[in-house]
CSV table of C-alpha atoms and ligand atoms in Angstrom, one decimal:
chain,number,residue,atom,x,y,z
A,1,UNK,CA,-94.0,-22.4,15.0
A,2,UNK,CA,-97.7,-23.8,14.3
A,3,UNK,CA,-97.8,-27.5,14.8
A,4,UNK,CA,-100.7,-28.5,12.4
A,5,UNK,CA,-102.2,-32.2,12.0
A,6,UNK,CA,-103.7,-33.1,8.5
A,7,UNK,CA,-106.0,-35.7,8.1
A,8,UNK,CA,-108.7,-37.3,6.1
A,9,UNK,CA,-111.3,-39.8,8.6
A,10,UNK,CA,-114.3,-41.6,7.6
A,11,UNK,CA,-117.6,-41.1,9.5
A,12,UNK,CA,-115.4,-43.7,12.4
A,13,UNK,CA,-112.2,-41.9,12.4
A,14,UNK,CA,-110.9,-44.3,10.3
A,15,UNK,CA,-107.8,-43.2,8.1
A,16,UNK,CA,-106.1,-46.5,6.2
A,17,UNK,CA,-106.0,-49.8,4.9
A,18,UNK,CA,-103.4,-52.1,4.1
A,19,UNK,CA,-100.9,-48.8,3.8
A,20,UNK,CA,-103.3,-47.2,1.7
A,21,UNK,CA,-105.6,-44.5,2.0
A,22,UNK,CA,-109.2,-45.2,2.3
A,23,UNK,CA,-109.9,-43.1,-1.0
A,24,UNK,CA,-108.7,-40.8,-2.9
A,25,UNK,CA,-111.4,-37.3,-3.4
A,26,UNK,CA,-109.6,-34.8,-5.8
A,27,UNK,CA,-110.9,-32.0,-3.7
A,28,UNK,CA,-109.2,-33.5,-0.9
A,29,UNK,CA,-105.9,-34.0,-3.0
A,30,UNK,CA,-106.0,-30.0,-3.9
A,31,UNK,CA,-106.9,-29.3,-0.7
A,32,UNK,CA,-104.1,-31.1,0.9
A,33,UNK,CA,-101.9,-29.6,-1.4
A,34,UNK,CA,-102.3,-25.9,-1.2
A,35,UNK,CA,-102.4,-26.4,2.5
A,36,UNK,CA,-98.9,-27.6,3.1
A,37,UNK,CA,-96.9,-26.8,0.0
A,38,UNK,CA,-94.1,-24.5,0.9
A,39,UNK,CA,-94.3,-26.0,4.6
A,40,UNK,CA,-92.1,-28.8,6.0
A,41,UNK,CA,-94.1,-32.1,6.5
A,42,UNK,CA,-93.1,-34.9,9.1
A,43,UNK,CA,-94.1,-38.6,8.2
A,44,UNK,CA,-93.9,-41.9,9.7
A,45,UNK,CA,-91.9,-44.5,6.9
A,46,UNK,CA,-95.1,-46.5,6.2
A,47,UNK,CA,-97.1,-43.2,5.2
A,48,UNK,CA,-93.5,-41.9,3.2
A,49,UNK,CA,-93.8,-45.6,1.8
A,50,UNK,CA,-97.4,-45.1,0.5
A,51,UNK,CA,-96.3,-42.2,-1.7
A,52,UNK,CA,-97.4,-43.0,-5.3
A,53,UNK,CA,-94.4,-40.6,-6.5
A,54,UNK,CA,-92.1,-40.6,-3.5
A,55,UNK,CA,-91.3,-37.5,-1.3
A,56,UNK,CA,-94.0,-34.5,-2.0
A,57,UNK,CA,-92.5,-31.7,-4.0
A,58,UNK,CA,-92.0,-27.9,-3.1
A,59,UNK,CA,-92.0,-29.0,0.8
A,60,UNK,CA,-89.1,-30.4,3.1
A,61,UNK,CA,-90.1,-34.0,3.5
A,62,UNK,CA,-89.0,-35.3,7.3
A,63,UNK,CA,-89.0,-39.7,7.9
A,64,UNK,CA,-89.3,-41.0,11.2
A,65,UNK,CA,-88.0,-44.3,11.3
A,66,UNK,CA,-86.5,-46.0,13.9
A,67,UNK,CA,-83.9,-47.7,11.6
A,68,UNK,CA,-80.7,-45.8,12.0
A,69,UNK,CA,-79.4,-47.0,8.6
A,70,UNK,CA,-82.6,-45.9,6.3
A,71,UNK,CA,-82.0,-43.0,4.3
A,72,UNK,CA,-84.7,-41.7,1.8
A,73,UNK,CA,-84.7,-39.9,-1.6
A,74,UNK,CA,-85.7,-36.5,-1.1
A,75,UNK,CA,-86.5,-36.6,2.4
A,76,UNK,CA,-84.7,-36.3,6.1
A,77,UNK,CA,-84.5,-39.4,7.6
A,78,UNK,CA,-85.7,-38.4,11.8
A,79,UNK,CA,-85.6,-41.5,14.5
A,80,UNK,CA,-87.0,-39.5,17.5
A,81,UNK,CA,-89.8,-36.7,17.6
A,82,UNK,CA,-87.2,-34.9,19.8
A,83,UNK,CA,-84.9,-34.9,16.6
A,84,UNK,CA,-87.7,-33.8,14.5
A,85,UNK,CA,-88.6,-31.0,17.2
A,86,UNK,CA,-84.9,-30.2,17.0
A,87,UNK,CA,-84.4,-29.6,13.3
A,88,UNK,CA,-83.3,-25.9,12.3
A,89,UNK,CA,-86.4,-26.4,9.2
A,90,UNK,CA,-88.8,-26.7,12.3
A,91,UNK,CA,-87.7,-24.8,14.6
A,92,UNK,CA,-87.4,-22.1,12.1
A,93,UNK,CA,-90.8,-22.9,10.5
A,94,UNK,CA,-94.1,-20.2,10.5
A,95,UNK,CA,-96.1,-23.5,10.0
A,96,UNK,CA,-95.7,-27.3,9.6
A,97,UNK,CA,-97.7,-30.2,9.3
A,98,UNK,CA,-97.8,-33.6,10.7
A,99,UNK,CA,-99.5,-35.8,7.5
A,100,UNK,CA,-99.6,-39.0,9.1
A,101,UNK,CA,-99.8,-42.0,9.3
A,102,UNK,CA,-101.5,-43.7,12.7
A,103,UNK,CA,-98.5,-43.8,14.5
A,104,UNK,CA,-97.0,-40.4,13.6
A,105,UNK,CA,-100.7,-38.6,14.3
A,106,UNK,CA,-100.7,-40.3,17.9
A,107,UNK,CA,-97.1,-39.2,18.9
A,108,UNK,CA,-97.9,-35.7,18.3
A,109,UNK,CA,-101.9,-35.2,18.6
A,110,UNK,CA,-101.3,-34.2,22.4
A,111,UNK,CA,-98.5,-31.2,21.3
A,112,UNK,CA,-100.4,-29.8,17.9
A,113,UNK,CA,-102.0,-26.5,18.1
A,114,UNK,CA,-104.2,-27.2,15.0
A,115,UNK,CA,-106.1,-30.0,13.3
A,116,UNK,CA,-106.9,-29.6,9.1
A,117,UNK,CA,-109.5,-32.4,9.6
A,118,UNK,CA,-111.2,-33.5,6.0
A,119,UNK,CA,-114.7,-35.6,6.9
A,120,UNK,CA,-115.6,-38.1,4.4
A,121,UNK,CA,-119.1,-38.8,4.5
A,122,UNK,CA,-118.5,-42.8,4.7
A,123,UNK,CA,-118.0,-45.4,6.3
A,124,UNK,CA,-115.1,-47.8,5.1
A,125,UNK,CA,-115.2,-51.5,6.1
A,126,UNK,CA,-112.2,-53.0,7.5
A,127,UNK,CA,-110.2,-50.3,8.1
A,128,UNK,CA,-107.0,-50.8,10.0
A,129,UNK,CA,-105.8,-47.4,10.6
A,130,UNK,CA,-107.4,-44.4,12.6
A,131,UNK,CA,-107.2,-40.8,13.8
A,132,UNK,CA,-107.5,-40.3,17.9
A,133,UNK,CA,-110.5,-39.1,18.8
A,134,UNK,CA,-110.7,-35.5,19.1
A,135,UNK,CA,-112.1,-34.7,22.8
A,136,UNK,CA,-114.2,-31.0,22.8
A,137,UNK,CA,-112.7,-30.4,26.2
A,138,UNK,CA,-109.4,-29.9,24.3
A,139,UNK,CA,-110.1,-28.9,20.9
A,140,UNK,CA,-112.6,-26.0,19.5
A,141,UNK,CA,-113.7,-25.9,16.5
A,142,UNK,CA,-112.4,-22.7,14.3
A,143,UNK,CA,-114.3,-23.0,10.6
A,144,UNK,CA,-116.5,-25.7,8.9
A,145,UNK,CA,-116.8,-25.6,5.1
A,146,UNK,CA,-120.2,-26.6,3.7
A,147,UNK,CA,-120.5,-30.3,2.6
A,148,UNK,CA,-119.0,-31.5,-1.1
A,149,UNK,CA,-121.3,-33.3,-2.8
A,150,UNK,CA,-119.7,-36.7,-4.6
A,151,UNK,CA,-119.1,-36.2,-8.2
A,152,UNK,CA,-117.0,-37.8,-11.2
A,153,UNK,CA,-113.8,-36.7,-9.3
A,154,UNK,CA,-115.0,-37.6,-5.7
A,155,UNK,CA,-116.4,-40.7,-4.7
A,156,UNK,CA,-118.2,-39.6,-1.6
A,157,UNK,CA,-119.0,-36.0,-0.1
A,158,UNK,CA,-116.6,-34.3,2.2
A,159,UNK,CA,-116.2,-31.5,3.9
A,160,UNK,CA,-113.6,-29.9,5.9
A,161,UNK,CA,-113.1,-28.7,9.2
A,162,UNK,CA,-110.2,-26.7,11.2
A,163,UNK,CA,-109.9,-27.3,14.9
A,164,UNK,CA,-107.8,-25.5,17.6
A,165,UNK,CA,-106.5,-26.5,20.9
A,166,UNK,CA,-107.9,-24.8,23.5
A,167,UNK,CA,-106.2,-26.7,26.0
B,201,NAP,N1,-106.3,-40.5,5.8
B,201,NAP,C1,-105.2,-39.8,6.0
B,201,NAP,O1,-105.2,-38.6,6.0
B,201,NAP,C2,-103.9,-40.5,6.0
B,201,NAP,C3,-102.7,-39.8,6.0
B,201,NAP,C4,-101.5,-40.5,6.1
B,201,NAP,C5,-101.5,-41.9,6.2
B,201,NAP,N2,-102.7,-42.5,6.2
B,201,NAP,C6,-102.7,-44.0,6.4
B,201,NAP,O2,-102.1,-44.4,7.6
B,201,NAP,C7,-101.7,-45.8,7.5
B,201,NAP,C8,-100.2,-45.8,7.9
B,201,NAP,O3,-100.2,-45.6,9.3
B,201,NAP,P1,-99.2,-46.5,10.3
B,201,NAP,O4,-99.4,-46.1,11.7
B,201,NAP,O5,-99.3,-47.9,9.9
B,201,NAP,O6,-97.7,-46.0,9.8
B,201,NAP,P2,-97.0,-44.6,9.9
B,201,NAP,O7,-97.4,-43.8,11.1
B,201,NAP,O8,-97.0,-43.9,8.6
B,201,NAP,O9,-95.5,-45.0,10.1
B,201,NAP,C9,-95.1,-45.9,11.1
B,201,NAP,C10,-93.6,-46.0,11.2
B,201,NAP,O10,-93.0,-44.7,11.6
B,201,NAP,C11,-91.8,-45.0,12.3
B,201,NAP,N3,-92.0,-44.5,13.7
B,201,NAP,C12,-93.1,-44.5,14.5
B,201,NAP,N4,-92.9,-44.0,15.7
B,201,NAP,C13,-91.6,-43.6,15.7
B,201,NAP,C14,-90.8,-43.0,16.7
B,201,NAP,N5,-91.2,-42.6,17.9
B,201,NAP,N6,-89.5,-42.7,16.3
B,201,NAP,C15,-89.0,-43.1,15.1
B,201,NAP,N7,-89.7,-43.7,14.2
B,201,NAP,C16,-91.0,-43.9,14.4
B,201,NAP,C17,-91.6,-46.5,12.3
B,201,NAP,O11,-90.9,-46.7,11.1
B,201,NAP,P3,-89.9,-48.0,11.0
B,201,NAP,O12,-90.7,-49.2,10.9
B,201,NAP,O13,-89.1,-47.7,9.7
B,201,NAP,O14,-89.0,-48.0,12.2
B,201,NAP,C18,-93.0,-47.0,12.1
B,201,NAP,O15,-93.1,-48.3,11.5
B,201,NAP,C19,-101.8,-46.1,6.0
B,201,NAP,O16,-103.0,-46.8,5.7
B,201,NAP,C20,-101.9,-44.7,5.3
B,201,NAP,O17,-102.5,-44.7,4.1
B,201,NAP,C21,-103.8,-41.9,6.1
């Protein structure tokens, strides 16, 4: 099983505000979503929160909460990474991805074998939420696409880039 982070950082790592996302670029959206569809993907309950339309379609949808009680439409409710790490869907899984938030990235950045890292070519003021730095003595960089330029669609210009752990 391929443990993947996704994630979309301003030019200081920063991924939120006030439980929102900093912005949202189409071709990140499509992006995002050809990536994981048909994957499981495991979520803190802010982030599952944040959903404009609730849990994301055509892939298993895994909570972490640490509220025993909560259950969620559409989705498995998880209160340990051990229990997510345990789940027949994962163990089972070619691929899956960790889509945040700030918590969920932290708990599992040091266990992930790959990070789908969109760079938006801003910086956001105020942000309260971020990404963990990613150290080059740990992580290699596998493919960089060329830079998006802003448009009617996309605010600012992105591009995207895939890193591995080497270590
Ligand atoms: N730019 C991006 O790519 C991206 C992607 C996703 C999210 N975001 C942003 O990230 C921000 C949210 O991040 P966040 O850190 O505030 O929230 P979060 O990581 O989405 O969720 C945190 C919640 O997860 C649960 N949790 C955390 N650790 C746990 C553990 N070890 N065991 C069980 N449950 C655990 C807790 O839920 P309970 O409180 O229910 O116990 C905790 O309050 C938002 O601004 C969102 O828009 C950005």
């Amino acid at each position: 099983m391929e443990l993947c982070l996704i994630v979309a950082v301003d030019e200081k790592n920063a991924i939120g505000k006030d439980n929102r996302l900093l912005c949202r670029l189409s071709g990140d959206m499509k992006n995002f979503k050809e990536l994981t569809t048909g994957h499981p993907v495991i979520m803190g309950r802010k982030t599952f929160d944040s959903l404009p339309k609730g849990a994301l379609p055509n892939r298993v949808n895994i909570v972490l909460t640490r509220d025993e009680e909560k259950i969620f439409d559409n989705a498995i409710s998880c209160n340990s990474i051990d229990e997510v790490m345990n789940l027949r869907v994962i163990k089972n899984c070619e691929k899956c991805f960790v889509i945040g938030g700030q918590e969920i990235y932290k708990h599992f950045f040091d266990i992930a074998d790959k990070i789908y890292l969109t760079s938006i070519r801003h910086t956001f003021e105020d942000a309260d939420a971020f990404f963990p730095e990613i150290d080059i003595d740990y992580w290699r960089i596998n493919s960089v696409s060329d830079e998006f330029k802003a448009d009617e669609k996309n605010e600012y210009p992105y591009f995207f880039a895939v890193y591995e752990r080497i270590r």
